Short mmCIF file of C-alpha atoms in Angstrom, two decimals:
data_model
loop_
_atom_site.label_atom_id
_atom_site.label_comp_id
_atom_site.label_asym_id
_atom_site.label_seq_id
_atom_site.Cartn_x
_atom_site.Cartn_y
_atom_site.Cartn_z
CA MET A 1 79.27 111.03 126.37
CA ALA A 2 76.78 112.05 129.48
CA ASP A 3 75.23 109.61 131.61
CA HIS A 4 71.73 110.02 130.88
CA LYS A 5 70.46 108.53 133.88
CA ILE A 6 71.94 111.65 135.30
CA LEU A 7 71.88 114.95 132.67
CA PRO A 8 68.35 115.89 131.19
CA VAL A 9 68.59 115.27 127.35
CA PHE A 10 66.41 116.58 125.19
CA ALA A 11 68.02 115.28 121.56
CA PHE A 12 68.95 111.97 120.94
CA VAL A 13 71.07 113.16 117.86
CA ASP A 14 74.61 112.33 117.21
CA ASP A 15 77.02 113.62 119.41
CA GLY A 16 79.27 115.36 116.57
CA GLU A 17 76.08 116.81 115.22
CA GLN A 18 74.79 118.26 118.64
CA LEU A 19 78.57 119.76 119.42
CA GLN A 20 78.52 121.91 115.74
CA GLN A 21 74.75 122.60 116.63
CA LEU A 22 76.15 123.89 119.99
CA ARG A 23 79.24 125.91 118.38
CA GLU A 24 77.08 127.79 115.84
CA TYR A 25 74.04 128.70 118.51
CA LEU A 26 76.73 130.20 120.70
CA ASN A 27 78.90 131.43 118.53
CA ASN A 28 75.37 133.72 116.93
CA VAL A 29 74.45 134.40 120.23
CA GLY A 30 76.84 133.65 123.45
CA LYS A 31 79.38 135.48 120.89
CA ALA A 32 81.45 133.45 121.43
CA LYS A 33 84.89 132.46 119.03
CA LEU A 34 84.78 128.91 118.32
CA ASP A 35 85.97 127.04 115.30
CA PRO A 36 82.75 125.57 113.54
CA LYS A 37 83.67 122.24 113.77
CA GLY A 38 86.14 121.96 116.22
CA PRO A 39 88.47 119.20 117.18
CA PRO A 40 87.45 115.50 115.77
CA ASP A 41 88.06 113.93 119.30
CA VAL A 42 84.30 114.52 121.18
CA SER A 43 86.15 114.59 124.27
CA ASP A 44 88.65 117.71 122.91
CA ASN A 45 86.12 119.25 120.98
CA LEU A 46 83.81 119.41 123.88
CA ILE A 47 86.40 120.82 126.43
CA ASP A 48 87.03 123.66 123.62
CA ILE A 49 83.16 124.44 124.17
CA CYS A 50 83.35 124.91 128.06
CA SER A 51 86.11 126.74 128.49
CA GLN A 52 84.09 129.20 126.48
CA ILE A 53 81.09 128.82 127.94
CA THR A 54 81.16 131.82 130.19
CA VAL A 55 80.93 134.40 127.34
CA MET A 56 77.05 133.86 128.28
CA GLY A 57 77.74 134.94 131.64
CA ALA A 58 76.54 138.26 131.38
CA CYS A 59 72.61 138.19 132.57
CA PRO A 60 70.86 140.78 132.28
CA HIS A 61 68.93 139.08 134.42
CA PRO A 62 69.16 137.08 138.32
CA VAL A 63 66.13 135.49 136.62
CA GLU A 64 68.75 134.40 133.29
CA ALA A 65 71.18 134.01 135.66
CA GLY A 66 69.75 131.18 137.73
CA HIS A 67 68.72 129.51 135.02
CA ALA A 68 72.13 129.45 133.36
CA VAL A 69 73.49 128.21 136.51
CA HIS A 70 71.31 125.28 136.79
CA VAL A 71 72.23 124.33 133.47
CA LEU A 72 76.10 124.00 133.82
CA SER A 73 74.76 122.64 136.93
CA ASN A 74 72.99 119.68 135.32
CA LEU A 75 76.29 119.76 133.08
CA PHE A 76 78.88 118.80 135.69
CA ARG A 77 77.25 116.07 137.52
CA GLY A 78 76.40 114.42 134.24
CA PHE A 79 80.10 114.17 133.28
CA ALA A 80 81.17 113.00 136.91
CA ALA A 81 82.94 109.97 134.12
CA HIS A 82 84.87 112.07 133.05
CA PRO A 83 87.40 114.26 135.15
CA LYS A 84 88.45 116.04 132.17
CA ILE A 85 85.44 118.12 131.26
CA GLN A 86 84.06 118.21 135.05
CA GLU A 87 87.46 120.36 135.55
CA VAL A 88 86.34 122.84 132.94
CA LEU A 89 83.02 122.69 133.35
CA TYR A 90 83.48 123.65 137.28
CA ARG A 91 85.86 126.54 136.20
CA ALA A 92 82.87 128.06 133.90
CA LEU A 93 80.33 126.84 137.05
CA VAL A 94 82.26 129.42 139.35
CA ALA A 95 82.64 132.32 136.86
CA MET A 96 79.33 132.27 136.55
CA CYS A 97 78.08 131.74 140.01
CA SER A 98 80.51 134.63 140.86
CA GLU A 99 78.91 137.31 138.04
CA ALA A 100 75.72 136.22 139.26
CA ARG A 101 76.70 136.38 142.92
CA MET A 102 75.42 133.07 143.44
CA ILE A 103 78.35 131.29 144.74
CA GLY A 104 76.06 129.92 147.42
CA GLU A 105 74.29 127.52 145.22
CA LEU A 106 78.11 125.80 145.20
CA ASP A 107 80.29 123.71 147.48
CA CYS A 108 83.13 125.68 148.04
CA SER A 109 84.51 123.97 151.27
CA THR A 110 88.10 123.26 151.33
CA GLU A 111 87.53 119.86 151.46
CA ASN A 112 85.26 119.34 148.80
CA LEU A 113 87.99 121.27 146.66
CA GLN A 114 90.88 118.91 147.76
CA LYS A 115 88.55 115.84 146.97
CA GLN A 116 87.35 117.09 143.65
CA PHE A 117 91.20 117.90 142.68
CA LYS A 118 92.19 114.35 143.62
CA GLN A 119 89.08 113.06 141.15
CA TRP A 120 90.00 114.88 138.61
CA GLY A 121 93.78 114.78 139.17
CA THR A 122 94.18 118.71 138.95
CA ALA A 123 97.98 119.82 138.50
CA VAL A 124 98.89 122.22 141.10
CA ASP A 125 98.61 125.47 138.34
CA GLY A 126 95.24 124.51 137.58
CA GLN A 127 94.35 124.23 141.52
CA ARG A 128 96.04 128.12 141.58
CA ASP A 129 93.25 128.87 138.83
CA ILE A 130 90.57 127.66 140.64
CA LEU A 131 91.20 128.29 143.82
CA ARG A 132 91.59 131.62 142.33
CA LEU A 133 88.31 132.28 140.62
CA VAL A 134 86.55 130.46 144.30
CA HIS A 135 88.27 132.76 146.46
CA ILE A 136 86.90 135.99 144.54
CA GLY A 137 83.76 134.39 143.94
CA LEU A 138 82.75 134.41 148.07
CA LEU A 139 84.75 137.44 148.20
CA GLU A 140 81.95 138.89 145.88
CA ASP A 141 78.74 137.12 147.47
CA GLN A 142 80.56 138.79 151.32
CA LYS A 143 81.39 135.44 152.20
CA ALA A 144 85.01 136.64 153.78
CA ASP A 145 85.20 133.36 156.33
CA GLN A 146 84.75 130.80 153.52
CA ALA A 147 87.58 133.46 151.33
CA ALA A 148 89.95 133.76 153.63
CA LYS A 149 90.02 130.01 153.73
CA VAL A 150 90.43 129.47 149.97
CA MET A 151 92.81 131.50 150.13
CA ILE A 152 94.98 129.73 153.34
CA MET A 153 94.77 126.50 150.91
CA LEU A 154 95.82 128.57 148.03
CA LEU A 155 98.59 129.70 149.49
CA GLY A 156 99.42 126.38 151.02
CA THR A 157 99.65 125.40 147.16
CA TYR A 158 103.25 127.14 147.67
CA THR A 159 106.76 124.89 148.27
CA GLU A 160 110.17 126.50 149.13
CA LYS A 161 111.23 126.45 145.72
CA ASP A 162 108.29 128.61 144.70
CA ALA A 163 107.59 130.30 148.26
CA ALA A 164 108.86 133.48 146.43
CA LEU A 165 105.57 133.80 144.18
CA ALA A 166 102.92 133.69 146.86
CA ARG A 167 103.39 137.38 147.78
CA GLU A 168 102.13 137.80 144.47
CA ASP A 169 99.63 135.38 144.48
CA ALA A 170 98.46 137.09 147.62
CA ILE A 171 98.53 140.39 146.39
CA GLU A 172 96.83 139.32 143.40
CA CYS A 173 93.71 137.72 144.72
CA SER A 174 92.96 139.79 147.44
CA ASP A 175 92.96 143.48 146.88
CA PRO A 176 96.24 145.38 148.46
CA LEU A 177 94.57 146.58 151.30
CA MET A 178 93.56 143.24 152.32
CA TYR A 179 97.06 142.10 152.08
CA SER A 180 98.90 145.11 153.74
CA ALA A 181 96.26 143.84 157.02
CA LEU A 182 96.90 140.57 156.36
CA GLU A 183 100.76 141.58 156.99
CA LEU A 184 99.55 143.93 159.67
CA PHE A 185 98.33 140.91 162.03
CA ILE A 186 101.34 138.63 161.06
CA SER A 187 104.44 141.18 162.07
CA GLY A 188 102.79 144.35 163.13
CA THR A 189 101.67 146.59 166.25
CA LEU A 190 99.27 148.47 167.42
CA LYS A 191 101.25 151.67 166.33
CA ASP A 192 100.69 150.50 162.94
CA TYR A 193 97.33 149.40 163.22
CA ARG A 194 95.69 153.00 164.59
CA ALA A 195 98.18 154.75 160.93
CA PHE A 196 96.52 152.20 158.84
CA VAL A 197 93.28 152.38 160.43
CA LYS A 198 93.29 156.49 160.11
CA ALA A 199 94.71 156.13 156.33
CA HIS A 200 92.13 153.52 155.78
CA PRO A 201 89.19 154.38 158.10
CA GLU A 202 85.98 152.79 156.23
CA PHE A 203 88.48 149.51 155.51
CA VAL A 204 87.83 147.52 159.11
CA GLY A 205 83.61 147.83 158.87
CA GLU A 206 83.20 147.51 155.25
CA LYS A 207 85.74 145.03 154.19
CA LEU A 208 86.88 143.08 157.52
CA LYS A 209 83.70 143.42 158.95
CA VAL A 210 84.58 142.46 162.93
CA GLU A 211 83.87 145.29 165.22
CA GLU A 212 87.24 147.02 166.11
CA ALA A 213 87.04 146.33 169.94
CA VAL A 214 87.34 142.49 168.92
CA LEU A 215 90.58 143.57 166.66
CA LEU A 216 91.94 146.38 169.14
CA LYS A 217 92.20 143.23 171.21
CA LYS A 218 93.93 141.06 169.16
CA ILE A 219 97.19 143.88 167.95
CA ARG A 220 97.40 144.38 171.55
CA LEU A 221 97.64 140.70 172.64
CA LEU A 222 99.91 140.41 169.64
CA THR A 223 102.03 143.62 170.01
CA LEU A 224 102.89 141.77 173.36
CA MET A 225 103.48 138.64 172.20
CA SER A 226 106.68 140.78 169.99
CA ILE A 227 107.01 142.70 172.49
CA ALA A 228 108.26 139.26 174.62
CA GLU A 229 110.08 138.21 172.28
CA ASN A 230 112.61 140.68 172.82
CA ASN A 231 112.50 141.48 175.91
CA ASN A 232 111.74 138.85 179.23
CA VAL A 233 111.72 141.83 181.58
CA ILE A 234 109.40 144.47 180.69
CA HIS A 235 108.89 147.60 182.44
CA LEU A 236 105.18 148.33 183.00
CA ASP A 237 105.26 151.48 182.00
CA THR A 238 107.08 151.17 178.70
CA LEU A 239 103.63 148.56 178.31
CA ALA A 240 101.36 150.71 178.75
CA GLU A 241 102.62 153.39 176.17
CA GLU A 242 102.31 150.48 173.57
CA LEU A 243 99.42 149.08 173.94
CA ASP A 244 97.77 152.62 174.41
CA LEU A 245 96.45 151.50 178.23
CA SER A 246 96.51 153.36 181.36
CA PRO A 247 99.28 152.04 184.00
CA ASP A 248 96.89 150.58 186.48
CA ASP A 249 93.65 148.04 186.47
CA HIS A 250 93.68 148.31 183.05
CA LEU A 251 97.04 147.05 181.72
CA GLU A 252 97.10 144.72 184.65
CA GLU A 253 93.45 143.02 183.20
CA PHE A 254 95.08 142.35 180.09
CA ILE A 255 97.96 140.76 181.00
CA ILE A 256 95.64 138.28 183.07
CA ASP A 257 93.61 137.70 180.14
CA ALA A 258 97.12 137.30 177.86
CA ILE A 259 98.31 134.22 180.48
CA GLN A 260 94.61 133.31 180.29
CA VAL A 261 94.82 132.77 176.91
CA ASN A 262 98.94 131.33 176.76
CA ALA A 263 100.03 134.13 174.41
CA ILE A 264 102.72 134.63 177.64
CA SER A 265 103.18 133.55 181.11
CA GLY A 266 105.13 135.52 183.35
CA LYS A 267 104.24 137.17 187.03
CA LEU A 268 103.89 141.14 187.90
CA ASN A 269 106.56 142.44 190.06
CA GLU A 270 104.97 145.69 191.97
CA MET A 271 108.35 146.16 193.85
CA THR A 272 110.27 146.42 190.42
CA ARG A 273 106.97 147.44 187.95
CA THR A 274 107.82 144.80 185.56
CA LEU A 275 106.69 141.98 184.03
CA VAL A 276 108.84 138.78 184.06
CA VAL A 277 108.25 136.80 181.47
CA SER A 278 108.92 133.38 181.63
CA SER A 279 107.42 132.12 178.16
CA PHE A 280 105.62 133.54 174.97
CA GLN A 281 103.85 131.96 172.31
CA HIS A 282 105.68 133.69 168.24
CA ARG A 283 103.83 135.10 166.24
CA GLN A 284 105.68 133.61 162.84
CA PHE A 285 107.46 130.36 162.76
CA GLY A 286 110.08 130.27 160.78
CA ARG A 287 113.09 128.68 159.55
CA GLU A 288 114.62 130.47 162.82
CA GLN A 289 112.09 128.74 165.30
CA TRP A 290 112.25 125.27 164.11
CA GLN A 291 116.07 125.10 164.10
CA THR A 292 115.71 126.63 167.90
CA LEU A 293 113.21 123.94 168.84
CA GLN A 294 116.01 121.36 166.70
CA LYS A 295 118.38 122.45 169.33
CA ARG A 296 116.24 122.24 172.52
CA LEU A 297 114.67 118.91 170.98
CA GLN A 298 118.45 117.45 170.71
CA THR A 299 119.26 118.88 174.06
CA LEU A 300 116.50 116.95 176.09
CA VAL A 301 117.38 114.10 173.98
CA ASN A 302 120.44 114.40 175.25
CA ASN A 303 119.95 115.00 178.59
CA LEU A 304 117.53 111.85 178.55
CA LYS A 305 120.53 109.66 177.57
CA GLN A 306 122.57 110.98 180.20
CA SER A 307 120.23 110.16 182.61
CA HIS A 308 119.92 106.38 181.43
CA ALA A 309 123.26 106.44 181.35
CA ASN A 310 123.71 107.69 184.94
CA ILE A 311 120.43 105.35 186.48
CA HIS A 312 122.45 102.27 184.82
CA SER A 313 125.41 103.09 186.10
CA ILE A 314 123.71 102.76 190.11
CA ASN A 315 121.65 100.04 189.41
CA GLN A 316 125.11 98.43 187.88
CA HIS A 317 127.12 99.80 191.43
CA VAL A 318 123.57 98.33 193.22
CA ASP A 319 124.63 94.47 191.59
CA SER A 320 127.57 94.89 192.38
CA LEU A 321 127.08 95.41 196.13
CA ALA A 322 124.56 92.45 196.51
#
């Protein structure tokens, strides 16, 4: 079945006999629980074996884990013409790499994963299972940035019909503290962030692996955006208190930075000591924001139609005078 030009072959015997010997070996040495003969169809037989390959994952030494990953990689490449088998092998390979902390040996980019899913014809539930495995492996190997991209891809598989499951999946795929941190930067404020850090002082340095100064600046920007959503005229003293900044040069410098990065648009009124907000970026773009955008676009279209009608009327009047 495998492509012998790609896959190194060491035994030229009947497929059925090889599979039976492999089952016997895995049951005796690998502690698998395989039927001695397995399904009569060769493809189904091999898929059944591949589904239990991860029982060999508890390698006592890194070198042995490396050998196991190398063998699985050869198998994976050798069955390129058999998508169902290759998909099962990929699951085993990801699980093995995750346990051995060798996920870097695989191309786990979201682009490659999408390509593989298309080639294999993987159903949505299957995609989610694989993405969960990859996400866990990346976290185990301290690859937080890649893990975040895979998490986004995983959550992107949900639709309005099953969106409620996304929250549970996010908690399951990432530890509860990580999920709380994500929620914090979605809708929390600086005060919420400070309370979170106080309750979990080691989380930022050990898990997020981002400088606290960077996170503070980000959460202050997000807090300002939230305030701007509710008030277009903000007193500077109130803003200084919410952002925990001195109400002098530090606050003004922060506001200038916020305008430069397009978080908000507005002007400072020194006389009234207020910030007048003319526009702002939404922290979340949900159904309400889409409906507002639709209304604004419809108003724009109506205004353009009215302008076109006015111009047409003027042209007709000019033509009648000629």
